[in-house]
PDB file of C-alpha atoms in Angstrom:
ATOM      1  CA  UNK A   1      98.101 -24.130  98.221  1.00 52.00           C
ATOM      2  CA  UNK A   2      98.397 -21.039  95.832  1.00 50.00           C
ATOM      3  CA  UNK A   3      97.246 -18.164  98.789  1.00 52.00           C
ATOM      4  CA  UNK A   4      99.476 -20.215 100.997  1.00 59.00           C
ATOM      5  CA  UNK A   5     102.512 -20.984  99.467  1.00 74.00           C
ATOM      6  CA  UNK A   6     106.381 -20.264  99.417  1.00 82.00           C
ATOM      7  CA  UNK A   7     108.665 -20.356  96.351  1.00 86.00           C
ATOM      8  CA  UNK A   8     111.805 -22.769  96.630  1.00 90.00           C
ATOM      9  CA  UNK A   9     113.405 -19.063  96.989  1.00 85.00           C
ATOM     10  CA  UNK A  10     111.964 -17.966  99.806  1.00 80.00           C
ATOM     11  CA  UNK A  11     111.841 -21.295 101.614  1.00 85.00           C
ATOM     12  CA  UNK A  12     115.880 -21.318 101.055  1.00 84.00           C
ATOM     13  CA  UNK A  13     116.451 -17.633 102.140  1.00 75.00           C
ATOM     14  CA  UNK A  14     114.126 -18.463 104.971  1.00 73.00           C
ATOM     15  CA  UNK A  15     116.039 -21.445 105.991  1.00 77.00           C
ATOM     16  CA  UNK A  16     119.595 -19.847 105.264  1.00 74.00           C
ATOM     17  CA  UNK A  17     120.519 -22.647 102.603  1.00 85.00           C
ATOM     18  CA  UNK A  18     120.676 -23.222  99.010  1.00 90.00           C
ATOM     19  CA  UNK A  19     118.158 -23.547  96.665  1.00 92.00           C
ATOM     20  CA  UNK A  20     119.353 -26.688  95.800  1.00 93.00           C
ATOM     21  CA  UNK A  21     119.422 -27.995  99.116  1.00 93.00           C
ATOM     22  CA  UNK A  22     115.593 -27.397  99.436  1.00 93.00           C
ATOM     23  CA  UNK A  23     115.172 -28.735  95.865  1.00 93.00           C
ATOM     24  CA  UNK A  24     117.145 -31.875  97.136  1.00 93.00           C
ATOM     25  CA  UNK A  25     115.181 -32.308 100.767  1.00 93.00           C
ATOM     26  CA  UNK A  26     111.831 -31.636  98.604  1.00 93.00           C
ATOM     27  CA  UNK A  27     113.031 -34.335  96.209  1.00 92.00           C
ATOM     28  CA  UNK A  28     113.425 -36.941  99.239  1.00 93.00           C
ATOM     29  CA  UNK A  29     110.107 -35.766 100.846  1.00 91.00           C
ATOM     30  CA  UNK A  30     111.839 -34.551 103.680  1.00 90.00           C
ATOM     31  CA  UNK A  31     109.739 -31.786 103.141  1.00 92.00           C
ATOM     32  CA  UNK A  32     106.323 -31.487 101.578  1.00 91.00           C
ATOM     33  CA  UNK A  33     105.840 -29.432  98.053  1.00 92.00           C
ATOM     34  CA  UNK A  34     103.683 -29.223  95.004  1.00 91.00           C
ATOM     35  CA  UNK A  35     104.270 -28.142  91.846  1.00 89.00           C
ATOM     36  CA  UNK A  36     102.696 -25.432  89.599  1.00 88.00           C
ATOM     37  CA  UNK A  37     101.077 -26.285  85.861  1.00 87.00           C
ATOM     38  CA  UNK A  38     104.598 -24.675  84.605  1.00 87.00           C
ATOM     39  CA  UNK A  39     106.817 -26.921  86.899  1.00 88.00           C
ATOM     40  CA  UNK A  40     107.426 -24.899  89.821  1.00 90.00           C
ATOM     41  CA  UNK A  41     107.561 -25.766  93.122  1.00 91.00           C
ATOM     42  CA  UNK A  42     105.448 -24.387  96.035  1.00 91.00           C
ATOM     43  CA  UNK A  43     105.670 -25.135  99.836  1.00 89.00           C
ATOM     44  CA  UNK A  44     103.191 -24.618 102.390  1.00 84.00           C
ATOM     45  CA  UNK A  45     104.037 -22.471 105.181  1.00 74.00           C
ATOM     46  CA  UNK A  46     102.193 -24.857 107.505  1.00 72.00           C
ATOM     47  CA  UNK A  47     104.784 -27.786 106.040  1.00 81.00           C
ATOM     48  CA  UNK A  48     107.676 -25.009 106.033  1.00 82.00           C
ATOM     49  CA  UNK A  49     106.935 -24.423 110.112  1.00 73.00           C
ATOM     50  CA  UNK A  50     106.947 -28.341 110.426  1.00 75.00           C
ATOM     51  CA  UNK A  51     110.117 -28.859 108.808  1.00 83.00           C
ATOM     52  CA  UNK A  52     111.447 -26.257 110.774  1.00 74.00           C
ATOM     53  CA  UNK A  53     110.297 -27.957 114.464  1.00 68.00           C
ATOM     54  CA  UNK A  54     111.126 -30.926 113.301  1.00 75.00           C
ATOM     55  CA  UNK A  55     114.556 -30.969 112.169  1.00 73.00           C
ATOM     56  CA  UNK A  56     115.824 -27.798 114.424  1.00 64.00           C
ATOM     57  CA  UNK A  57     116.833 -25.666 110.720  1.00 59.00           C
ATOM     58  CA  UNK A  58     116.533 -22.346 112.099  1.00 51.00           C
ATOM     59  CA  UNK A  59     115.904 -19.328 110.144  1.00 51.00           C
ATOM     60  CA  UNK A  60     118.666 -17.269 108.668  1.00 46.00           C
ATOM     61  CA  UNK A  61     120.332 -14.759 110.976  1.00 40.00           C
ATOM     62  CA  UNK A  62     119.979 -11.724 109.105  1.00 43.00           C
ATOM     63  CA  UNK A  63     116.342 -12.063 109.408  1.00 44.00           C
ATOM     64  CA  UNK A  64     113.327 -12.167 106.698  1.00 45.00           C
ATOM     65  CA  UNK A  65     114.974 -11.738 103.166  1.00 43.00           C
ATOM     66  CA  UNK A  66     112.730 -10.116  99.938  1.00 40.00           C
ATOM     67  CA  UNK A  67     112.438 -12.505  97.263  1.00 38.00           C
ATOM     68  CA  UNK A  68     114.403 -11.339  93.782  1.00 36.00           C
ATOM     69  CA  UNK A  69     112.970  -8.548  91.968  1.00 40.00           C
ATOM     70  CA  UNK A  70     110.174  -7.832  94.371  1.00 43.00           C
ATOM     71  CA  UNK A  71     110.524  -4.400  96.898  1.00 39.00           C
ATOM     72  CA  UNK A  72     109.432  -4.306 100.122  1.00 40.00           C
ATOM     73  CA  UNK A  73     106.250  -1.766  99.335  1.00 39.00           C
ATOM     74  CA  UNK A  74     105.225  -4.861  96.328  1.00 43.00           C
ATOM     75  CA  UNK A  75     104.901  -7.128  99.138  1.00 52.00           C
ATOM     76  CA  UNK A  76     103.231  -5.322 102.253  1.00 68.00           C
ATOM     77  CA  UNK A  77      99.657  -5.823 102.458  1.00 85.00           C
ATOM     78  CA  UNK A  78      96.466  -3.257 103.030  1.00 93.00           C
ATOM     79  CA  UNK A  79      94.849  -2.876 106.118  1.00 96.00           C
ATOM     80  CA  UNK A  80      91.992  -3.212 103.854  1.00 96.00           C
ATOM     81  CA  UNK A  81      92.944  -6.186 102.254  1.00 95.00           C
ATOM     82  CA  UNK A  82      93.445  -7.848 105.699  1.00 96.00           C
ATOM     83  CA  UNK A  83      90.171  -6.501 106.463  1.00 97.00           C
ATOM     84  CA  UNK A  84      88.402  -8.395 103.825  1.00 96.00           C
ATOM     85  CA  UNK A  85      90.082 -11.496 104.693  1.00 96.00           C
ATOM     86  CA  UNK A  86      89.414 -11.564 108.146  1.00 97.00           C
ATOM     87  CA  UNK A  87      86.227 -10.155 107.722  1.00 96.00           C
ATOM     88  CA  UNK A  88      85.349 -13.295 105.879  1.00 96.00           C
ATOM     89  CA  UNK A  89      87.385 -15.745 108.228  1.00 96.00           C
ATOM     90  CA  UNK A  90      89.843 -16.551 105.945  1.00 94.00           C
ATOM     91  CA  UNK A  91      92.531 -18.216 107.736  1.00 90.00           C
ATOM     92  CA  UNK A  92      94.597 -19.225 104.709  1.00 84.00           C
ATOM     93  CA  UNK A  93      95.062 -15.688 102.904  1.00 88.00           C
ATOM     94  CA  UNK A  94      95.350 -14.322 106.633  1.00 92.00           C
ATOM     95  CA  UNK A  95      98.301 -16.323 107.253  1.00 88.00           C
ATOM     96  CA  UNK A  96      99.846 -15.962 103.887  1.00 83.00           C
ATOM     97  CA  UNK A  97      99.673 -12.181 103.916  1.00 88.00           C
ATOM     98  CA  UNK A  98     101.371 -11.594 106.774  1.00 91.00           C
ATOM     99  CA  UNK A  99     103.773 -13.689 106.383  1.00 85.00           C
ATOM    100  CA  UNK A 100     104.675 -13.080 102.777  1.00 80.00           C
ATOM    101  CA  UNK A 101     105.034  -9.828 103.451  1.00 86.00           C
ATOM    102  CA  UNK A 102     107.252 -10.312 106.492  1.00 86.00           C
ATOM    103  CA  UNK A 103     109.321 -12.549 104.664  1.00 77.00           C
ATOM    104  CA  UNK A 104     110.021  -9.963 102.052  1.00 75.00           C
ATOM    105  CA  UNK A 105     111.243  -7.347 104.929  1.00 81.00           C
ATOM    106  CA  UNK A 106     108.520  -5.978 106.860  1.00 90.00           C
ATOM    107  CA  UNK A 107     108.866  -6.172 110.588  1.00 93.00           C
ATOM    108  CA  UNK A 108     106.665  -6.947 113.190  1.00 95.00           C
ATOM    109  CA  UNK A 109     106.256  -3.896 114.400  1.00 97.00           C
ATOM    110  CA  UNK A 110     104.983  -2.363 111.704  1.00 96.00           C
ATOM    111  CA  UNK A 111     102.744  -5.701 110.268  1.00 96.00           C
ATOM    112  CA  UNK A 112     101.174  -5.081 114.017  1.00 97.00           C
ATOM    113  CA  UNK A 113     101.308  -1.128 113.756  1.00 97.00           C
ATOM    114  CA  UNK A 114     100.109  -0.412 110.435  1.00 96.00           C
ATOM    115  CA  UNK A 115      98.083  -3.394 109.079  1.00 97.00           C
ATOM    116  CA  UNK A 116      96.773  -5.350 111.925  1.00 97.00           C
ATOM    117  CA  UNK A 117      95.579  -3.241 114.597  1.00 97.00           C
ATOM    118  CA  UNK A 118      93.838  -0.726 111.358  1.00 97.00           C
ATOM    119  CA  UNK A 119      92.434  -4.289 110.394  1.00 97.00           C
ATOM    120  CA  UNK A 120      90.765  -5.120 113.454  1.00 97.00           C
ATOM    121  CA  UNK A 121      89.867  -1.268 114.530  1.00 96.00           C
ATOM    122  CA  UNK A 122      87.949  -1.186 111.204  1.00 97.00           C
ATOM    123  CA  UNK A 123      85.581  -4.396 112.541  1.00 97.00           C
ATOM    124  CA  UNK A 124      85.139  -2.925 115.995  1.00 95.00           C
ATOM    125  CA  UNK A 125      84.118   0.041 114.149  1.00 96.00           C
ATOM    126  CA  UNK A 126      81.859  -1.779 111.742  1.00 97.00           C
ATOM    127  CA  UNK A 127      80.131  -4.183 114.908  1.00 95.00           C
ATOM    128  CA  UNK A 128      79.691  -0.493 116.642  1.00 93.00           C
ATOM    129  CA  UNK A 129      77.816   0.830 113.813  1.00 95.00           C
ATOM    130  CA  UNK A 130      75.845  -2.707 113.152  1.00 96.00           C
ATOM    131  CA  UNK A 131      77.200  -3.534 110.358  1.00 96.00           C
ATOM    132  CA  UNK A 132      78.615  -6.107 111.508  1.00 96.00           C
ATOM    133  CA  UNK A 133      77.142  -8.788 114.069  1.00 96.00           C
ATOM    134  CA  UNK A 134      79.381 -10.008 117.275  1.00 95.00           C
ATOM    135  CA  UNK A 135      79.407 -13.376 115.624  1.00 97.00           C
ATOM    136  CA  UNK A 136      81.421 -11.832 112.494  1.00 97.00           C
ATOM    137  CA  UNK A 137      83.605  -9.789 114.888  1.00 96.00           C
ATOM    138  CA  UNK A 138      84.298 -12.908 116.715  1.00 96.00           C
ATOM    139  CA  UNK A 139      85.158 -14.557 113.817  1.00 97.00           C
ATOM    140  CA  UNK A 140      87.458 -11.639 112.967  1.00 97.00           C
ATOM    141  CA  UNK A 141      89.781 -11.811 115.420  1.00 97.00           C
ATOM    142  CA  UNK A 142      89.794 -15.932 115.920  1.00 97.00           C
ATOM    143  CA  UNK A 143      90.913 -15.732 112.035  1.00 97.00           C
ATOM    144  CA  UNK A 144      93.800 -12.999 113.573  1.00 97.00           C
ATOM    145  CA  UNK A 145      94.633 -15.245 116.229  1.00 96.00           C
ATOM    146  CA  UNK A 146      94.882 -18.433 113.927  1.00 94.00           C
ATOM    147  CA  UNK A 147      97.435 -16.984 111.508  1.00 93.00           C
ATOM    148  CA  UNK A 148      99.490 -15.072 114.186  1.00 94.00           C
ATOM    149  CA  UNK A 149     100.485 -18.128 115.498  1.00 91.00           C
ATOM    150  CA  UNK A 150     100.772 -19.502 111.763  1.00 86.00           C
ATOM    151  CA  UNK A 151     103.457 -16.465 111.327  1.00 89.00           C
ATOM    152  CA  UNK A 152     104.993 -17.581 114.668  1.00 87.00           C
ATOM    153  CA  UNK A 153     106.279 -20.471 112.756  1.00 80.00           C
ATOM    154  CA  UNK A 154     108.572 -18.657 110.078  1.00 81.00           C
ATOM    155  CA  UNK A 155     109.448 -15.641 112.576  1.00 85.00           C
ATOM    156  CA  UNK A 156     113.082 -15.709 112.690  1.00 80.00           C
ATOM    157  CA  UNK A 157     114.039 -15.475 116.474  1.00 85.00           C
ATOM    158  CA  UNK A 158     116.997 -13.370 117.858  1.00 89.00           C
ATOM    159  CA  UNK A 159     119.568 -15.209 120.211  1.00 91.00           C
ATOM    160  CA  UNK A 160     118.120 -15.347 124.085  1.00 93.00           C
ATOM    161  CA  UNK A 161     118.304 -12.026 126.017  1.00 93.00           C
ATOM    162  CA  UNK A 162     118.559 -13.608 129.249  1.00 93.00           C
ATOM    163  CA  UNK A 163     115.256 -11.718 130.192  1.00 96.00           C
ATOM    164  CA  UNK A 164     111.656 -12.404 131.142  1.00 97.00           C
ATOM    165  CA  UNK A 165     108.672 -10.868 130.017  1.00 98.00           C
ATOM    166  CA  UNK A 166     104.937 -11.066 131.564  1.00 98.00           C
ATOM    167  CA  UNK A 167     102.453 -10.572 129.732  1.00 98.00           C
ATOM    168  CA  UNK A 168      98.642 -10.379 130.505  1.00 97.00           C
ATOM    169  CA  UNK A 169      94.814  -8.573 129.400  1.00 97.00           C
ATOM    170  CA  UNK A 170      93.452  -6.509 132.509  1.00 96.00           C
ATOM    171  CA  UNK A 171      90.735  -8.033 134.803  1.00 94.00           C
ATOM    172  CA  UNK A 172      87.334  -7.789 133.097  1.00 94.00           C
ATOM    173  CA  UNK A 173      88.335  -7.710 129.307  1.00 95.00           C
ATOM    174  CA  UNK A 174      88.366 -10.576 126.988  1.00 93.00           C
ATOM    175  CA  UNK A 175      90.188  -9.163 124.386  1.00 93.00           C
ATOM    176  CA  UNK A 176      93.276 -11.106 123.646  1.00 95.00           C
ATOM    177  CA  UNK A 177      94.369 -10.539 120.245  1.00 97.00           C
ATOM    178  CA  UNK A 178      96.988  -7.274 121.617  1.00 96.00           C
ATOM    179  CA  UNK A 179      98.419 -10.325 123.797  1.00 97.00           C
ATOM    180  CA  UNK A 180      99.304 -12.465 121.332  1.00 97.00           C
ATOM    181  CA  UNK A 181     100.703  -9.792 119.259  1.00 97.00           C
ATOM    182  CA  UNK A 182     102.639  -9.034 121.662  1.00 97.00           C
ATOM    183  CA  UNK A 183     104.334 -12.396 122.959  1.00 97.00           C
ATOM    184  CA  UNK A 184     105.112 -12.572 118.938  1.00 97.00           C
ATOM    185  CA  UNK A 185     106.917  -9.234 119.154  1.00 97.00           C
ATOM    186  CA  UNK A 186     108.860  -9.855 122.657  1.00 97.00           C
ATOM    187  CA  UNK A 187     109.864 -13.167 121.799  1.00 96.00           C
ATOM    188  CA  UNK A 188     111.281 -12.615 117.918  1.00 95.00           C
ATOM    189  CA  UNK A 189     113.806 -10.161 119.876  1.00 96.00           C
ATOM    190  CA  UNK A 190     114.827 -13.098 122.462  1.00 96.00           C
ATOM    191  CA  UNK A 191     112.688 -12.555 125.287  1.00 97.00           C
ATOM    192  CA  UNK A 192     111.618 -15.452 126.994  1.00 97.00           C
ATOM    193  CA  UNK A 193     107.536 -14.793 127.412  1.00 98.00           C
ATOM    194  CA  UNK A 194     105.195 -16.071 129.293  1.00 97.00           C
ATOM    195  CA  UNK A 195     101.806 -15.186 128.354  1.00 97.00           C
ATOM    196  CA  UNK A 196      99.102 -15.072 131.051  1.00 97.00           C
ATOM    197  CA  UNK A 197      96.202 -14.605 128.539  1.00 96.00           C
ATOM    198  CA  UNK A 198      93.120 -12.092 128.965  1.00 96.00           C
ATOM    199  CA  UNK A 199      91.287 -10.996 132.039  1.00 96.00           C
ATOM    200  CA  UNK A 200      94.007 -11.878 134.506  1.00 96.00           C
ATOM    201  CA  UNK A 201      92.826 -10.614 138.159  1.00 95.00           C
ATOM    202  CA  UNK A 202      95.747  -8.618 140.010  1.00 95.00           C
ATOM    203  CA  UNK A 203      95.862 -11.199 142.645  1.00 92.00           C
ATOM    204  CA  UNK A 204      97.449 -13.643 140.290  1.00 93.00           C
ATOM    205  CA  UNK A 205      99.506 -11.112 138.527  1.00 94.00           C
ATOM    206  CA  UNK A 206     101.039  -9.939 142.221  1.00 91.00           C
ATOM    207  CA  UNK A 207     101.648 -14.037 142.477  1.00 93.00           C
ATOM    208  CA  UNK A 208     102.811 -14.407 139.157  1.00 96.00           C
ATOM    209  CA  UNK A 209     105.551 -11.757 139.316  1.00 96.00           C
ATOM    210  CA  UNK A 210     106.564 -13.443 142.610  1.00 95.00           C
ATOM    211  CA  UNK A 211     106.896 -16.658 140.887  1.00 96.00           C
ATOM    212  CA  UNK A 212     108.717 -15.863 137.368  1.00 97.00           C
ATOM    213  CA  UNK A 213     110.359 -12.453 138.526  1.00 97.00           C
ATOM    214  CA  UNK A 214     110.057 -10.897 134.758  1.00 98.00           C
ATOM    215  CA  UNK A 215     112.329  -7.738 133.855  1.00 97.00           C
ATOM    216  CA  UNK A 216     108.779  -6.422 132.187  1.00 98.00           C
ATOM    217  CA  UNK A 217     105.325  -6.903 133.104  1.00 98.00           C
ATOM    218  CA  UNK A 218     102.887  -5.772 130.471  1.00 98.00           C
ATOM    219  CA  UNK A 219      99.199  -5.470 130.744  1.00 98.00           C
ATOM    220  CA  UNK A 220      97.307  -4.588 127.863  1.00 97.00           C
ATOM    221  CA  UNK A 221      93.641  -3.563 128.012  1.00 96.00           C
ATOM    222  CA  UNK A 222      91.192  -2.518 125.322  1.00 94.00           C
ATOM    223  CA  UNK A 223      88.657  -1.485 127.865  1.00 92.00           C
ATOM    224  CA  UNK A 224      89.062  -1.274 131.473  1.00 94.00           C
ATOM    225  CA  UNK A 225      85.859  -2.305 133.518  1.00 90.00           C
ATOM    226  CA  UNK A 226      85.095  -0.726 137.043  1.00 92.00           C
ATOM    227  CA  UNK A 227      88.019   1.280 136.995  1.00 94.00           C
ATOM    228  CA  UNK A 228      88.242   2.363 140.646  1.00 95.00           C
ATOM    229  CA  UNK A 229      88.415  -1.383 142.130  1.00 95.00           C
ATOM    230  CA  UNK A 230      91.086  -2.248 139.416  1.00 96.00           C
ATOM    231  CA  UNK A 231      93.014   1.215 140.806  1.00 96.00           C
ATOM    232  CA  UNK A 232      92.581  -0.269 144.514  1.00 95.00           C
ATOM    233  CA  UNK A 233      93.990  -3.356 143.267  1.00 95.00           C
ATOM    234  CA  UNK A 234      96.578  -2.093 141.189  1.00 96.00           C
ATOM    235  CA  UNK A 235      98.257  -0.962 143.817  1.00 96.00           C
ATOM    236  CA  UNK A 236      99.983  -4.001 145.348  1.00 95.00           C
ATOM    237  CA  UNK A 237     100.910  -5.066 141.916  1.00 96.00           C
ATOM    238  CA  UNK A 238     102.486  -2.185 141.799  1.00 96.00           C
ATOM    239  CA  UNK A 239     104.373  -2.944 144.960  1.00 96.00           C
ATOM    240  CA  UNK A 240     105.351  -6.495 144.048  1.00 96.00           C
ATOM    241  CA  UNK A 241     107.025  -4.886 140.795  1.00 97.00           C
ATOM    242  CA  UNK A 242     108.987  -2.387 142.175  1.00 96.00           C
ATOM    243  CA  UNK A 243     109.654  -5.121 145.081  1.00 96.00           C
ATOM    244  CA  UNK A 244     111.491  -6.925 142.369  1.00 96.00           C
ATOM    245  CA  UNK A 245     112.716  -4.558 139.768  1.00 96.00           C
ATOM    246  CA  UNK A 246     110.512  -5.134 137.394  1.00 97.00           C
ATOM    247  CA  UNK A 247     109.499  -2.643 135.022  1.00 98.00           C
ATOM    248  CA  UNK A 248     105.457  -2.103 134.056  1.00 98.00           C
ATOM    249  CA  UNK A 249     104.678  -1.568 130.403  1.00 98.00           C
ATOM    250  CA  UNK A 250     101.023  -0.036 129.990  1.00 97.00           C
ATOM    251  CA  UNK A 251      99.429  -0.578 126.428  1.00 96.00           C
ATOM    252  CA  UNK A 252      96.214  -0.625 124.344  1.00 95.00           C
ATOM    253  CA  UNK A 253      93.076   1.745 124.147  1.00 94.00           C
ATOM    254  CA  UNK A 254      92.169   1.116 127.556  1.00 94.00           C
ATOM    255  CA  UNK A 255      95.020   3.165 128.730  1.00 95.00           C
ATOM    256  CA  UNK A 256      94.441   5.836 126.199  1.00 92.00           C
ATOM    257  CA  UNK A 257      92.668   8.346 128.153  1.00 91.00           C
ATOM    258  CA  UNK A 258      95.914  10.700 130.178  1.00 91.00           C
ATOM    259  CA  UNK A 259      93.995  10.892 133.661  1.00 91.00           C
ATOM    260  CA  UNK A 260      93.143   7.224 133.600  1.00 90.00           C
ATOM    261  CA  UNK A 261      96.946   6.155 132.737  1.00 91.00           C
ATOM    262  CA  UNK A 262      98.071   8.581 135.836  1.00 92.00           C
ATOM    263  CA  UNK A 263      95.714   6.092 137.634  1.00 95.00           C
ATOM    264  CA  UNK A 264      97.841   3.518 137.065  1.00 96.00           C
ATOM    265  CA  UNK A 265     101.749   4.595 137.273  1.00 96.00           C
ATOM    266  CA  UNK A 266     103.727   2.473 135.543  1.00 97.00           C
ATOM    267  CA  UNK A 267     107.663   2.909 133.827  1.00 97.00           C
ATOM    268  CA  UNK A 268     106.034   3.277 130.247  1.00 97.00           C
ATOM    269  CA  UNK A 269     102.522   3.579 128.328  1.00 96.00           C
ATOM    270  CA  UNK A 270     102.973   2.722 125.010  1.00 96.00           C
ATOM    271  CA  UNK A 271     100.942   3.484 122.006  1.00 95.00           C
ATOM    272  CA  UNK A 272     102.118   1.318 119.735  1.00 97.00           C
ATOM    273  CA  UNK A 273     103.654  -2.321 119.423  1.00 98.00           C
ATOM    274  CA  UNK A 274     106.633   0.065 117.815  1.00 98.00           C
ATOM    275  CA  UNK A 275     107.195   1.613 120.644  1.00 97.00           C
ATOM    276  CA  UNK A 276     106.984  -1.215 123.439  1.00 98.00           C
ATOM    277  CA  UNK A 277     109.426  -2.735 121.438  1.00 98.00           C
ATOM    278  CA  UNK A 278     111.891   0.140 121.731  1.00 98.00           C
ATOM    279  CA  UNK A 279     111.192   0.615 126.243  1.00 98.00           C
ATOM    280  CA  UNK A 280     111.661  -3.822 125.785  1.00 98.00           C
ATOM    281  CA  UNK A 281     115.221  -3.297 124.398  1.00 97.00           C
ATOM    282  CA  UNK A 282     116.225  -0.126 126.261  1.00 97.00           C
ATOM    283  CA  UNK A 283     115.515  -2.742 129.366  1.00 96.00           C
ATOM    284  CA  UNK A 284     117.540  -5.236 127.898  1.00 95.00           C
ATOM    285  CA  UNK A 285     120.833  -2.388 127.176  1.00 95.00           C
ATOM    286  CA  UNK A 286     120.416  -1.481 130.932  1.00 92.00           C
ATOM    287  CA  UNK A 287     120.822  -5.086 132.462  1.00 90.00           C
ATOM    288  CA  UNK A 288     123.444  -5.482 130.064  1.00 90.00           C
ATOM    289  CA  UNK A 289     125.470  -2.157 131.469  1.00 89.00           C
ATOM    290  CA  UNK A 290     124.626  -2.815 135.117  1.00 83.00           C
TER     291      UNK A 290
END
């Protein structure tokens, strides 16, 4: 459990109780823990998440605390670091890196910004070069998706927003990894998400918006296959939105290239998880002013 573990500490500040509280639920086995060689207990953030569903103990409300005596730059982790450990499928020291070092204080936004997406850019860079096979870049970013929904578990989530987010991968691209980043992001901050997974055609995106009538669409795409049929489609998608107010949210390297985004008007394009973030919440100040 050592990669993957939580101090009594963090497990209380995570939990918004007292250290003695955990000590006493650990005590009753109300909630799985093991102890070092020197006596000192550890909790797996797989149990922790459990514990959490279980008996409805929700994270404390002013969000991911630092342990005592540790700063926030002690705890982040190295896009090269995650590199390695994805590189060689570890799920375990995946999952404990991020979420070690967003219980000691770093957001989201910039675990996503700064150390995943530089993670993952490095193996599509590597698998370009042949360095690394398609089997190893698969591996990659299953090992991502595995301990993004591990972190899922501990994220503390903000009160409901009353609003509805969409989010999908563009027709023709498998990637998925941006998607699942981003339903993490949306719904830590109280959106309620539903998450339409890669290659999503825009005939069942133009139903879907019809059906769940989200406040933001987003479509991510790390590569945008025959680009002048997806235009052609685009189009009534585009309609249905602005049929029912909702607002599109462009992302990912697929949308990096200027005349290509003009191809595709939407409200925003954003070039960073950072930044959707900030046009997610400036939605949610509107609805609360009109």
């Amino acid at each position: 459990m050592a990669g993957n573990a939580l101090t009594t500490q963090e497990v209380a500040r995570l939990l918004s109780v007292s250290e003695a509280t955990i000590k006493r639920w650990a005590d009753s086995g109300d909630i799985q823990s093991e102890k070092t060689v020197g006596g000192h207990r550890r909790f797996g953030l797989a149990d922790v998440a459990r514990f959490q569903r279980e008996r409805g103990v929700a994270p404390t409300q002013q969000g991911p605390a630092r342990a005592a005596g540790k700063t926030k730059s002690q705890e982040r982790i190295s896009p090269a670091l995650l590199f390695k450990h994805l590189s060689e499928g570890d799920e375990k020291e995946t999952a404990a890196a991020l979420i070690s070092a967003y219980l000691h204080g770093q957001s989201l936004a910039s675990l996503f910004d700064r150390v995943v997406t530089p993670a993952m850019h490095r193996v599509g860079e590597l698998w370009y070069r042949g360095e690394l096979t398609i089997a190893d870049e698969h591996l990659a970013t299953q090992t991502a998706i595995a301990s993004v929904h591990k972190l899922r578990g501990v994220i503390h989530v903000s009160p409901p927003t009353e609003t509805r987010a969409l989010v999908c991968g563009i027709e023709g691209d498998l990637h998925e990894l941006s998607i699942h980043l981003l339903h993490s992001l949306l719904e830590a901050d109280g959106w309620d998400v539903i998450n339409l997974g890669p290659n999503t055609p825009f005939f069942a995106l133009g139903e879907a918006l019809t059906k769940h009538r989200p406040e933001l669409l987003c479509i991510s795409a790390k590569l945008i296959p025959d680009p002048d049929r997806l235009v052609r489609d685009y189009v009534e998608v585009r309609k249905a939105a602005t049929k029912l107010h909702s607002a599109i949210a462009l992302g990912g390297d697929g949308f990096a290239d200027p005349v290509l985004r003009e191809r595709f008007p939407s409200e925003f394009c954003a070039e960073s998880f950072e930044q959707l973030l900030g046009f997610a919440r400036s939605l949610i100040a509107k609805k609360r002013r009109d």
